[in-house]
PDB file of C-alpha atoms in Angstrom:
ATOM      1  CA  MET A   1     -25.612   0.300  -0.896  1.00 77.00           C
ATOM      2  CA  LEU A   2     -25.364   4.124  -0.724  1.00 83.00           C
ATOM      3  CA  GLY A   3     -26.642   4.254   2.846  1.00 84.00           C
ATOM      4  CA  SER A   4     -24.285   1.467   3.925  1.00 86.00           C
ATOM      5  CA  TYR A   5     -21.404   3.210   2.147  1.00 91.00           C
ATOM      6  CA  ARG A   6     -22.074   6.452   4.020  1.00 91.00           C
ATOM      7  CA  ALA A   7     -22.270   4.575   7.300  1.00 88.00           C
ATOM      8  CA  GLU A   8     -18.950   2.846   6.631  1.00 89.00           C
ATOM      9  CA  LEU A   9     -17.295   6.157   5.751  1.00 91.00           C
ATOM     10  CA  LEU A  10     -18.568   7.625   9.010  1.00 92.00           C
ATOM     11  CA  LYS A  11     -17.147   4.692  10.963  1.00 90.00           C
ATOM     12  CA  LEU A  12     -13.785   4.982   9.218  1.00 91.00           C
ATOM     13  CA  ARG A  13     -13.641   8.721   9.810  1.00 91.00           C
ATOM     14  CA  LYS A  14     -14.228   8.265  13.537  1.00 90.00           C
ATOM     15  CA  ARG A  15     -11.874   5.332  14.071  1.00 90.00           C
ATOM     16  CA  SER A  16      -8.574   6.516  15.492  1.00 91.00           C
ATOM     17  CA  ALA A  17      -6.762   3.409  14.242  1.00 92.00           C
ATOM     18  CA  VAL A  18      -7.382   4.464  10.628  1.00 93.00           C
ATOM     19  CA  TRP A  19      -5.646   7.799  11.163  1.00 94.00           C
ATOM     20  CA  VAL A  20      -2.854   6.262  13.221  1.00 95.00           C
ATOM     21  CA  LEU A  21      -2.079   3.912  10.323  1.00 94.00           C
ATOM     22  CA  PHE A  22      -2.201   6.802   7.870  1.00 95.00           C
ATOM     23  CA  GLY A  23       0.099   8.836  10.105  1.00 94.00           C
ATOM     24  CA  ALA A  24       2.548   5.937  10.306  1.00 94.00           C
ATOM     25  CA  GLY A  25       2.636   5.633   6.516  1.00 93.00           C
ATOM     26  CA  LEU A  26       3.089   9.376   6.141  1.00 95.00           C
ATOM     27  CA  VAL A  27       5.918   9.542   8.671  1.00 94.00           C
ATOM     28  CA  LEU A  28       7.726   6.574   7.091  1.00 92.00           C
ATOM     29  CA  SER A  29       7.479   8.164   3.639  1.00 92.00           C
ATOM     30  CA  LEU A  30       8.895  11.461   4.869  1.00 94.00           C
ATOM     31  CA  ILE A  31      11.666   9.891   6.928  1.00 93.00           C
ATOM     32  CA  PHE A  32      12.970   7.551   4.230  1.00 90.00           C
ATOM     33  CA  GLY A  33      12.146   9.821   1.312  1.00 89.00           C
ATOM     34  CA  TYR A  34      13.395  13.143   2.638  1.00 91.00           C
ATOM     35  CA  LEU A  35      14.733  13.327   6.200  1.00 91.00           C
ATOM     36  CA  LEU A  36      17.423  10.652   5.982  1.00 88.00           C
ATOM     37  CA  PRO A  37      18.487  11.572   2.414  1.00 88.00           C
ATOM     38  CA  TYR A  38      18.676  15.262   3.373  1.00 88.00           C
ATOM     39  CA  LEU A  39      20.812  14.456   6.405  1.00 87.00           C
ATOM     40  CA  GLY A  40      23.049  12.437   4.109  1.00 83.00           C
ATOM     41  CA  TYR A  41      23.201  15.359   1.688  1.00 84.00           C
ATOM     42  CA  ALA A  42      23.954  17.896   4.410  1.00 83.00           C
ATOM     43  CA  THR A  43      26.724  15.748   5.946  1.00 80.00           C
ATOM     44  CA  GLY A  44      27.934  14.235   2.698  1.00 65.00           C
ATOM     45  CA  ASP A  45      31.574  15.160   3.131  1.00 57.00           C
ATOM     46  CA  ASP A  46      31.725  13.749   6.667  1.00 53.00           C
ATOM     47  CA  ASN A  47      29.269  10.864   6.371  1.00 52.00           C
ATOM     48  CA  PRO A  48      30.902   7.488   5.550  1.00 52.00           C
ATOM     49  CA  GLU A  49      27.540   6.142   4.370  1.00 53.00           C
ATOM     50  CA  THR A  50      27.548   8.534   1.397  1.00 55.00           C
ATOM     51  CA  THR A  51      31.182   8.069   0.414  1.00 54.00           C
ATOM     52  CA  GLY A  52      31.458   7.928  -3.356  1.00 57.00           C
ATOM     53  CA  VAL A  53      27.922   9.261  -3.923  1.00 67.00           C
ATOM     54  CA  PRO A  54      27.875  12.778  -5.422  1.00 75.00           C
ATOM     55  CA  ARG A  55      25.937  15.245  -3.276  1.00 77.00           C
ATOM     56  CA  SER A  56      24.152  16.447  -6.405  1.00 79.00           C
ATOM     57  CA  GLU A  57      22.771  12.938  -6.938  1.00 82.00           C
ATOM     58  CA  ILE A  58      21.459  12.796  -3.378  1.00 82.00           C
ATOM     59  CA  LEU A  59      19.816  16.179  -3.823  1.00 86.00           C
ATOM     60  CA  HIS A  60      18.271  15.164  -7.146  1.00 85.00           C
ATOM     61  CA  GLY A  61      16.443  12.320  -5.430  1.00 86.00           C
ATOM     62  CA  MET A  62      14.569  14.799  -3.217  1.00 90.00           C
ATOM     63  CA  LEU A  63      13.546  17.323  -5.876  1.00 91.00           C
ATOM     64  CA  PRO A  64      10.012  17.642  -7.343  1.00 92.00           C
ATOM     65  CA  GLU A  65      11.065  15.642 -10.401  1.00 91.00           C
ATOM     66  CA  ARG A  66      11.353  12.552  -8.179  1.00 91.00           C
ATOM     67  CA  VAL A  67       8.279  13.161  -6.028  1.00 93.00           C
ATOM     68  CA  LEU A  68       6.563  10.011  -7.296  1.00 92.00           C
ATOM     69  CA  ASP A  69       9.505   7.843  -6.272  1.00 90.00           C
ATOM     70  CA  ASN A  70       9.286   9.129  -2.714  1.00 91.00           C
ATOM     71  CA  THR A  71       5.484   8.978  -2.613  1.00 92.00           C
ATOM     72  CA  ILE A  72       4.864   5.396  -3.716  1.00 92.00           C
ATOM     73  CA  GLY A  73       8.304   3.810  -3.404  1.00 90.00           C
ATOM     74  CA  GLY A  74       7.406   2.303  -0.029  1.00 90.00           C
ATOM     75  CA  TYR A  75       3.954   1.048  -1.031  1.00 92.00           C
ATOM     76  CA  PRO A  76       4.875  -2.545  -1.984  1.00 91.00           C
ATOM     77  CA  ILE A  77       6.191  -3.369   1.513  1.00 90.00           C
ATOM     78  CA  PHE A  78       5.908  -0.821   4.313  1.00 90.00           C
ATOM     79  CA  ALA A  79       2.755   1.093   3.373  1.00 92.00           C
ATOM     80  CA  GLY A  80       1.338  -2.143   1.964  1.00 93.00           C
ATOM     81  CA  ALA A  81       1.629  -3.752   5.384  1.00 94.00           C
ATOM     82  CA  LEU A  82      -0.247  -0.809   6.915  1.00 95.00           C
ATOM     83  CA  ALA A  83      -2.974  -1.115   4.252  1.00 95.00           C
ATOM     84  CA  LEU A  84      -3.318  -4.829   5.044  1.00 95.00           C
ATOM     85  CA  VAL A  85      -3.743  -3.964   8.722  1.00 95.00           C
ATOM     86  CA  LEU A  86      -6.417  -1.425   7.753  1.00 95.00           C
ATOM     87  CA  GLY A  87      -8.413  -4.031   5.826  1.00 94.00           C
ATOM     88  CA  ALA A  88      -8.090  -6.532   8.652  1.00 94.00           C
ATOM     89  CA  ILE A  89      -9.245  -4.210  11.431  1.00 93.00           C
ATOM     90  CA  VAL A  90     -12.170  -2.775   9.447  1.00 92.00           C
ATOM     91  CA  ILE A  91     -13.567  -6.147   8.364  1.00 92.00           C
ATOM     92  CA  GLY A  92     -12.370  -8.284  11.266  1.00 89.00           C
ATOM     93  CA  GLY A  93     -13.482  -5.769  13.868  1.00 87.00           C
ATOM     94  CA  GLU A  94     -17.107  -6.459  12.984  1.00 84.00           C
ATOM     95  CA  TYR A  95     -16.603 -10.085  14.059  1.00 81.00           C
ATOM     96  CA  ASN A  96     -14.632  -9.229  17.207  1.00 80.00           C
ATOM     97  CA  TRP A  97     -17.262  -6.790  18.433  1.00 79.00           C
ATOM     98  CA  GLY A  98     -20.218  -8.868  17.313  1.00 79.00           C
ATOM     99  CA  THR A  99     -21.652  -5.884  15.409  1.00 80.00           C
ATOM    100  CA  LEU A 100     -22.022  -7.646  12.061  1.00 79.00           C
ATOM    101  CA  LYS A 101     -25.081  -9.546  13.300  1.00 80.00           C
ATOM    102  CA  THR A 102     -26.678  -6.266  14.363  1.00 80.00           C
ATOM    103  CA  VAL A 103     -25.929  -4.593  11.026  1.00 81.00           C
ATOM    104  CA  LEU A 104     -27.429  -7.465   9.056  1.00 80.00           C
ATOM    105  CA  THR A 105     -30.685  -7.318  11.033  1.00 81.00           C
ATOM    106  CA  GLN A 106     -31.211  -3.688   9.954  1.00 77.00           C
ATOM    107  CA  ARG A 107     -32.008  -4.744   6.340  1.00 76.00           C
ATOM    108  CA  PRO A 108     -28.855  -4.668   4.135  1.00 77.00           C
ATOM    109  CA  GLY A 109     -27.802  -8.056   2.821  1.00 84.00           C
ATOM    110  CA  ARG A 110     -24.395  -9.545   3.450  1.00 84.00           C
ATOM    111  CA  GLY A 111     -23.104  -8.734  -0.018  1.00 87.00           C
ATOM    112  CA  THR A 112     -24.318  -5.141   0.249  1.00 89.00           C
ATOM    113  CA  VAL A 113     -22.631  -4.608   3.607  1.00 88.00           C
ATOM    114  CA  LEU A 114     -19.341  -6.098   2.435  1.00 90.00           C
ATOM    115  CA  GLY A 115     -19.455  -4.168  -0.851  1.00 92.00           C
ATOM    116  CA  ALA A 116     -20.009  -0.913   1.053  1.00 92.00           C
ATOM    117  CA  GLN A 117     -17.046  -1.723   3.286  1.00 93.00           C
ATOM    118  CA  PHE A 118     -14.835  -2.322   0.245  1.00 95.00           C
ATOM    119  CA  LEU A 119     -15.941   0.962  -1.340  1.00 95.00           C
ATOM    120  CA  ALA A 120     -15.255   2.825   1.890  1.00 95.00           C
ATOM    121  CA  LEU A 121     -11.817   1.232   2.152  1.00 96.00           C
ATOM    122  CA  GLY A 122     -11.078   2.211  -1.445  1.00 95.00           C
ATOM    123  CA  THR A 123     -12.093   5.785  -0.673  1.00 96.00           C
ATOM    124  CA  MET A 124      -9.868   5.862   2.399  1.00 95.00           C
ATOM    125  CA  ILE A 125      -6.933   4.532   0.367  1.00 96.00           C
ATOM    126  CA  VAL A 126      -7.468   7.419  -2.074  1.00 96.00           C
ATOM    127  CA  LEU A 127      -7.166   9.849   0.836  1.00 95.00           C
ATOM    128  CA  TRP A 128      -4.023   8.070   2.024  1.00 95.00           C
ATOM    129  CA  VAL A 129      -2.378   8.327  -1.394  1.00 96.00           C
ATOM    130  CA  LEU A 130      -3.307  11.977  -1.866  1.00 96.00           C
ATOM    131  CA  GLY A 131      -2.252  12.891   1.671  1.00 96.00           C
ATOM    132  CA  ILE A 132       1.164  11.271   1.343  1.00 95.00           C
ATOM    133  CA  PHE A 133       1.639  12.811  -2.103  1.00 96.00           C
ATOM    134  CA  THR A 134       0.791  16.284  -0.782  1.00 96.00           C
ATOM    135  CA  ALA A 135       3.270  15.972   2.084  1.00 96.00           C
ATOM    136  CA  CYS A 136       6.005  14.706  -0.246  1.00 95.00           C
ATOM    137  CA  MET A 137       5.254  17.488  -2.727  1.00 95.00           C
ATOM    138  CA  LEU A 138       5.639  20.153  -0.035  1.00 95.00           C
ATOM    139  CA  CYS A 139       8.915  18.630   1.140  1.00 94.00           C
ATOM    140  CA  SER A 140      10.243  18.508  -2.422  1.00 94.00           C
ATOM    141  CA  VAL A 141       9.351  22.145  -3.042  1.00 94.00           C
ATOM    142  CA  GLY A 142      10.872  23.220   0.280  1.00 94.00           C
ATOM    143  CA  ILE A 143      14.149  21.416  -0.367  1.00 93.00           C
ATOM    144  CA  ALA A 144      14.342  22.689  -3.953  1.00 92.00           C
ATOM    145  CA  ALA A 145      13.786  26.253  -2.766  1.00 92.00           C
ATOM    146  CA  ALA A 146      16.295  25.958   0.088  1.00 90.00           C
ATOM    147  CA  GLU A 147      19.017  24.371  -2.041  1.00 89.00           C
ATOM    148  CA  ASP A 148      18.323  26.264  -5.273  1.00 88.00           C
ATOM    149  CA  GLY A 149      17.371  23.019  -7.001  1.00 87.00           C
ATOM    150  CA  SER A 150      15.321  22.393 -10.097  1.00 87.00           C
ATOM    151  CA  MET A 151      11.549  22.909  -9.892  1.00 90.00           C
ATOM    152  CA  ALA A 152      10.825  20.583 -12.821  1.00 90.00           C
ATOM    153  CA  TRP A 153       7.846  18.279 -12.259  1.00 92.00           C
ATOM    154  CA  PRO A 154       6.678  15.037 -13.843  1.00 91.00           C
ATOM    155  CA  THR A 155       3.906  15.471 -16.392  1.00 92.00           C
ATOM    156  CA  ILE A 156       0.279  15.399 -15.243  1.00 94.00           C
ATOM    157  CA  GLY A 157      -0.151  12.088 -17.012  1.00 93.00           C
ATOM    158  CA  ALA A 158       2.837  10.582 -15.211  1.00 93.00           C
ATOM    159  CA  LEU A 159       1.551  11.822 -11.852  1.00 94.00           C
ATOM    160  CA  LEU A 160      -1.922  10.412 -12.414  1.00 95.00           C
ATOM    161  CA  LYS A 161      -0.532   7.087 -13.609  1.00 94.00           C
ATOM    162  CA  GLY A 162       1.811   6.866 -10.639  1.00 94.00           C
ATOM    163  CA  LEU A 163      -0.826   7.743  -8.050  1.00 96.00           C
ATOM    164  CA  ALA A 164      -3.314   5.325  -9.626  1.00 96.00           C
ATOM    165  CA  GLY A 165      -0.694   2.576  -9.568  1.00 95.00           C
ATOM    166  CA  GLY A 166       0.065   3.339  -5.931  1.00 95.00           C
ATOM    167  CA  TRP A 167      -3.636   3.194  -5.072  1.00 96.00           C
ATOM    168  CA  LEU A 168      -3.954  -0.210  -6.748  1.00 97.00           C
ATOM    169  CA  VAL A 169      -0.989  -1.582  -4.795  1.00 96.00           C
ATOM    170  CA  LEU A 170      -2.416  -0.424  -1.455  1.00 96.00           C
ATOM    171  CA  MET A 171      -5.920  -1.574  -2.364  1.00 97.00           C
ATOM    172  CA  MET A 172      -4.648  -5.039  -3.227  1.00 96.00           C
ATOM    173  CA  TRP A 173      -2.971  -5.372   0.170  1.00 96.00           C
ATOM    174  CA  CYS A 174      -6.026  -3.898   1.897  1.00 96.00           C
ATOM    175  CA  LEU A 175      -8.273  -6.513   0.279  1.00 96.00           C
ATOM    176  CA  ALA A 176      -5.781  -9.197   1.274  1.00 95.00           C
ATOM    177  CA  GLY A 177      -6.224  -8.134   4.890  1.00 95.00           C
ATOM    178  CA  ALA A 178      -9.998  -8.101   4.417  1.00 94.00           C
ATOM    179  CA  VAL A 179     -10.208 -11.619   2.995  1.00 95.00           C
ATOM    180  CA  LEU A 180      -8.012 -12.955   5.803  1.00 94.00           C
ATOM    181  CA  ALA A 181     -10.274 -11.235   8.338  1.00 93.00           C
ATOM    182  CA  VAL A 182     -13.342 -12.865   6.789  1.00 92.00           C
ATOM    183  CA  ALA A 183     -11.637 -16.259   6.680  1.00 91.00           C
ATOM    184  CA  PHE A 184     -10.567 -16.191  10.339  1.00 91.00           C
ATOM    185  CA  ARG A 185     -13.391 -13.952  11.661  1.00 88.00           C
ATOM    186  CA  ASN A 186     -10.794 -12.133  13.692  1.00 87.00           C
ATOM    187  CA  VAL A 187      -8.303  -9.269  13.645  1.00 90.00           C
ATOM    188  CA  ALA A 188      -5.110 -10.426  15.328  1.00 90.00           C
ATOM    189  CA  LEU A 189      -4.427 -13.577  13.294  1.00 91.00           C
ATOM    190  CA  PRO A 190      -4.981 -11.942   9.864  1.00 91.00           C
ATOM    191  CA  ILE A 191      -2.695  -9.062  10.823  1.00 93.00           C
ATOM    192  CA  GLY A 192      -0.007 -11.418  12.089  1.00 92.00           C
ATOM    193  CA  LEU A 193      -0.087 -13.687   9.051  1.00 91.00           C
ATOM    194  CA  GLY A 194      -0.348 -10.836   6.552  1.00 91.00           C
ATOM    195  CA  VAL A 195       2.455  -8.715   7.962  1.00 89.00           C
ATOM    196  CA  VAL A 196       4.772 -11.721   8.318  1.00 90.00           C
ATOM    197  CA  TRP A 197       4.050 -12.598   4.683  1.00 89.00           C
ATOM    198  CA  ILE A 198       4.781  -9.094   3.390  1.00 88.00           C
ATOM    199  CA  LEU A 199       7.841  -8.351   5.503  1.00 85.00           C
ATOM    200  CA  GLY A 200       9.415 -11.789   5.648  1.00 82.00           C
ATOM    201  CA  ILE A 201       8.062 -14.815   3.872  1.00 84.00           C
ATOM    202  CA  GLU A 202       7.617 -13.402   0.369  1.00 83.00           C
ATOM    203  CA  THR A 203      11.022 -11.692   0.420  1.00 79.00           C
ATOM    204  CA  LEU A 204      12.608 -14.939   1.615  1.00 81.00           C
ATOM    205  CA  LEU A 205      10.852 -16.977  -1.070  1.00 81.00           C
ATOM    206  CA  ALA A 206      11.951 -14.579  -3.799  1.00 74.00           C
ATOM    207  CA  GLY A 207      15.540 -14.729  -2.555  1.00 74.00           C
ATOM    208  CA  VAL A 208      15.590 -18.530  -2.371  1.00 77.00           C
ATOM    209  CA  VAL A 209      14.107 -18.878  -5.849  1.00 72.00           C
ATOM    210  CA  SER A 210      16.544 -16.352  -7.290  1.00 69.00           C
ATOM    211  CA  SER A 211      19.645 -17.984  -5.809  1.00 70.00           C
ATOM    212  CA  LEU A 212      18.839 -21.685  -5.427  1.00 73.00           C
ATOM    213  CA  LEU A 213      15.796 -22.523  -7.550  1.00 72.00           C
ATOM    214  CA  PRO A 214      15.892 -20.384 -10.699  1.00 73.00           C
ATOM    215  CA  SER A 215      13.572 -22.861 -12.443  1.00 75.00           C
ATOM    216  CA  LEU A 216      10.779 -21.658 -10.143  1.00 77.00           C
ATOM    217  CA  LYS A 217      11.191 -18.017 -11.088  1.00 79.00           C
ATOM    218  CA  TRP A 218       7.785 -18.140 -12.782  1.00 81.00           C
ATOM    219  CA  LEU A 219       6.219 -18.950  -9.416  1.00 81.00           C
ATOM    220  CA  ALA A 220       7.975 -16.073  -7.664  1.00 81.00           C
ATOM    221  CA  ASN A 221       6.764 -13.735 -10.412  1.00 87.00           C
ATOM    222  CA  LEU A 222       3.159 -14.602  -9.516  1.00 89.00           C
ATOM    223  CA  LEU A 223       3.469 -13.411  -5.922  1.00 90.00           C
ATOM    224  CA  PRO A 224       1.526 -10.258  -4.995  1.00 92.00           C
ATOM    225  CA  GLY A 225       4.517  -8.396  -3.574  1.00 91.00           C
ATOM    226  CA  THR A 226       6.608  -9.066  -6.672  1.00 91.00           C
ATOM    227  CA  ASN A 227       3.924  -7.615  -8.917  1.00 93.00           C
ATOM    228  CA  ALA A 228       3.313  -4.678  -6.585  1.00 93.00           C
ATOM    229  CA  GLY A 229       6.995  -3.790  -6.713  1.00 92.00           C
ATOM    230  CA  SER A 230       7.117  -4.237 -10.478  1.00 93.00           C
ATOM    231  CA  LEU A 231       4.131  -1.936 -11.002  1.00 94.00           C
ATOM    232  CA  VAL A 232       5.708   0.787  -8.850  1.00 94.00           C
ATOM    233  CA  PHE A 233       8.973   0.353 -10.754  1.00 93.00           C
ATOM    234  CA  ALA A 234       7.153   0.700 -14.074  1.00 92.00           C
ATOM    235  CA  VAL A 235       5.084   3.787 -13.248  1.00 92.00           C
ATOM    236  CA  THR A 236       7.940   5.689 -11.591  1.00 89.00           C
ATOM    237  CA  GLY A 237      10.673   4.841 -14.066  1.00 82.00           C
ATOM    238  CA  MET A 238      13.290   4.694 -11.301  1.00 83.00           C
ATOM    239  CA  SER A 239      16.575   2.867 -11.861  1.00 78.00           C
ATOM    240  CA  THR A 240      17.384  -0.452 -10.230  1.00 76.00           C
ATOM    241  CA  THR A 241      20.213   1.150  -8.248  1.00 75.00           C
ATOM    242  CA  ASP A 242      17.887   3.747  -6.686  1.00 76.00           C
ATOM    243  CA  ALA A 243      14.916   1.457  -6.113  1.00 80.00           C
ATOM    244  CA  PRO A 244      13.843   0.985  -2.463  1.00 83.00           C
ATOM    245  CA  PRO A 245      13.266  -2.489  -0.966  1.00 81.00           C
ATOM    246  CA  GLY A 246      10.553  -4.433  -2.761  1.00 81.00           C
ATOM    247  CA  VAL A 247      10.644  -2.340  -5.945  1.00 87.00           C
ATOM    248  CA  ARG A 248      12.220  -4.123  -8.920  1.00 86.00           C
ATOM    249  CA  ASP A 249      11.617  -4.966 -12.540  1.00 86.00           C
ATOM    250  CA  ALA A 250      10.728  -8.634 -12.062  1.00 85.00           C
ATOM    251  CA  VAL A 251       7.856  -8.464 -14.586  1.00 89.00           C
ATOM    252  CA  THR A 252       6.590  -5.882 -17.044  1.00 91.00           C
ATOM    253  CA  GLY A 253       4.310  -3.089 -15.926  1.00 90.00           C
ATOM    254  CA  THR A 254       1.385  -4.397 -17.966  1.00 93.00           C
ATOM    255  CA  ARG A 255       1.670  -7.872 -16.523  1.00 95.00           C
ATOM    256  CA  ALA A 256       1.986  -6.473 -12.990  1.00 94.00           C
ATOM    257  CA  LEU A 257      -1.131  -4.336 -13.520  1.00 95.00           C
ATOM    258  CA  LEU A 258      -3.200  -7.278 -14.745  1.00 96.00           C
ATOM    259  CA  THR A 259      -1.937  -9.540 -11.966  1.00 96.00           C
ATOM    260  CA  LEU A 260      -2.830  -7.044  -9.249  1.00 96.00           C
ATOM    261  CA  LEU A 261      -6.295  -6.574 -10.759  1.00 97.00           C
ATOM    262  CA  VAL A 262      -6.771 -10.350 -10.687  1.00 97.00           C
ATOM    263  CA  TYR A 263      -5.661 -10.446  -7.049  1.00 96.00           C
ATOM    264  CA  CYS A 264      -8.099  -7.657  -6.125  1.00 96.00           C
ATOM    265  CA  ALA A 265     -10.982  -9.385  -7.900  1.00 96.00           C
ATOM    266  CA  THR A 266     -10.102 -12.748  -6.352  1.00 96.00           C
ATOM    267  CA  PHE A 267      -9.793 -11.399  -2.812  1.00 96.00           C
ATOM    268  CA  ALA A 268     -13.114  -9.536  -3.124  1.00 95.00           C
ATOM    269  CA  ALA A 269     -14.884 -12.567  -4.640  1.00 95.00           C
ATOM    270  CA  VAL A 270     -13.575 -14.993  -2.003  1.00 95.00           C
ATOM    271  CA  ALA A 271     -14.514 -12.639   0.828  1.00 93.00           C
ATOM    272  CA  THR A 272     -18.006 -12.144  -0.608  1.00 92.00           C
ATOM    273  CA  TRP A 273     -18.615 -15.849  -1.197  1.00 93.00           C
ATOM    274  CA  THR A 274     -17.379 -16.753   2.297  1.00 91.00           C
ATOM    275  CA  THR A 275     -19.496 -14.059   3.955  1.00 87.00           C
ATOM    276  CA  ARG A 276     -22.628 -15.193   2.127  1.00 86.00           C
ATOM    277  CA  HIS A 277     -22.231 -18.919   2.734  1.00 83.00           C
ATOM    278  CA  ARG A 278     -20.941 -19.088   6.287  1.00 79.00           C
ATOM    279  CA  ASP A 279     -22.266 -18.279   9.734  1.00 75.00           C
ATOM    280  CA  VAL A 280     -21.081 -14.801  10.722  1.00 69.00           C
ATOM    281  CA  THR A 281     -21.044 -15.518  14.472  1.00 63.00           C
TER     282      THR A 281
END
């Protein structure tokens, strides 16, 4: 397992697509977390989009105290979609290129290879979370210094809890992409289905249930995106009025945590079982 894990890390480090996806997530976080709000703050008196919103409130959302909100607020939808693409290209690429057969002839078993890939993906997600947090932290400090804002920070415990929750959300979506890649032995179809689900279908289902079928609310509360958004809402403590798309208090934080863990375990188990019991060609 250790040798396979090192090999998978090497492959991830040298794949440009991995860093392009990370860069996309980083840029989205900075644009929606800092650039657009700062432009709204700087042009508050002349910007019709910020009419009625105190400039001090806009500034407060960019200060170090709210760094967690800006770091993981986009994880349930936008960064989650990128994580799903990551899982799909890493696992599905082995089928597209026909390299999985070659890897399996070198000695490692199917379960070992897949487990090493999951560990490598989990490690890469850690780097994603820490990288985005670092960039958001620097932006928060820069804006606070430039605008003479507060330098108060969340507690270490709150930061660790928030970053761990963000990692779990991204890892769940990454494993979703992986299990789809194993199921279809491809890259394009898992990416298409997964991204459409995250960005469209689940949001539509939640809206229909909320407005037309309230008796099925229990079903909507089982969806992965709903629980991802609820976990982010719980660990950040943001208000419903400030929450970005996909982040809401549909279920409690504890329930969301347990549900996401069940999803991760299920996706990993299904992918492992399918890989072991089906032809890889």
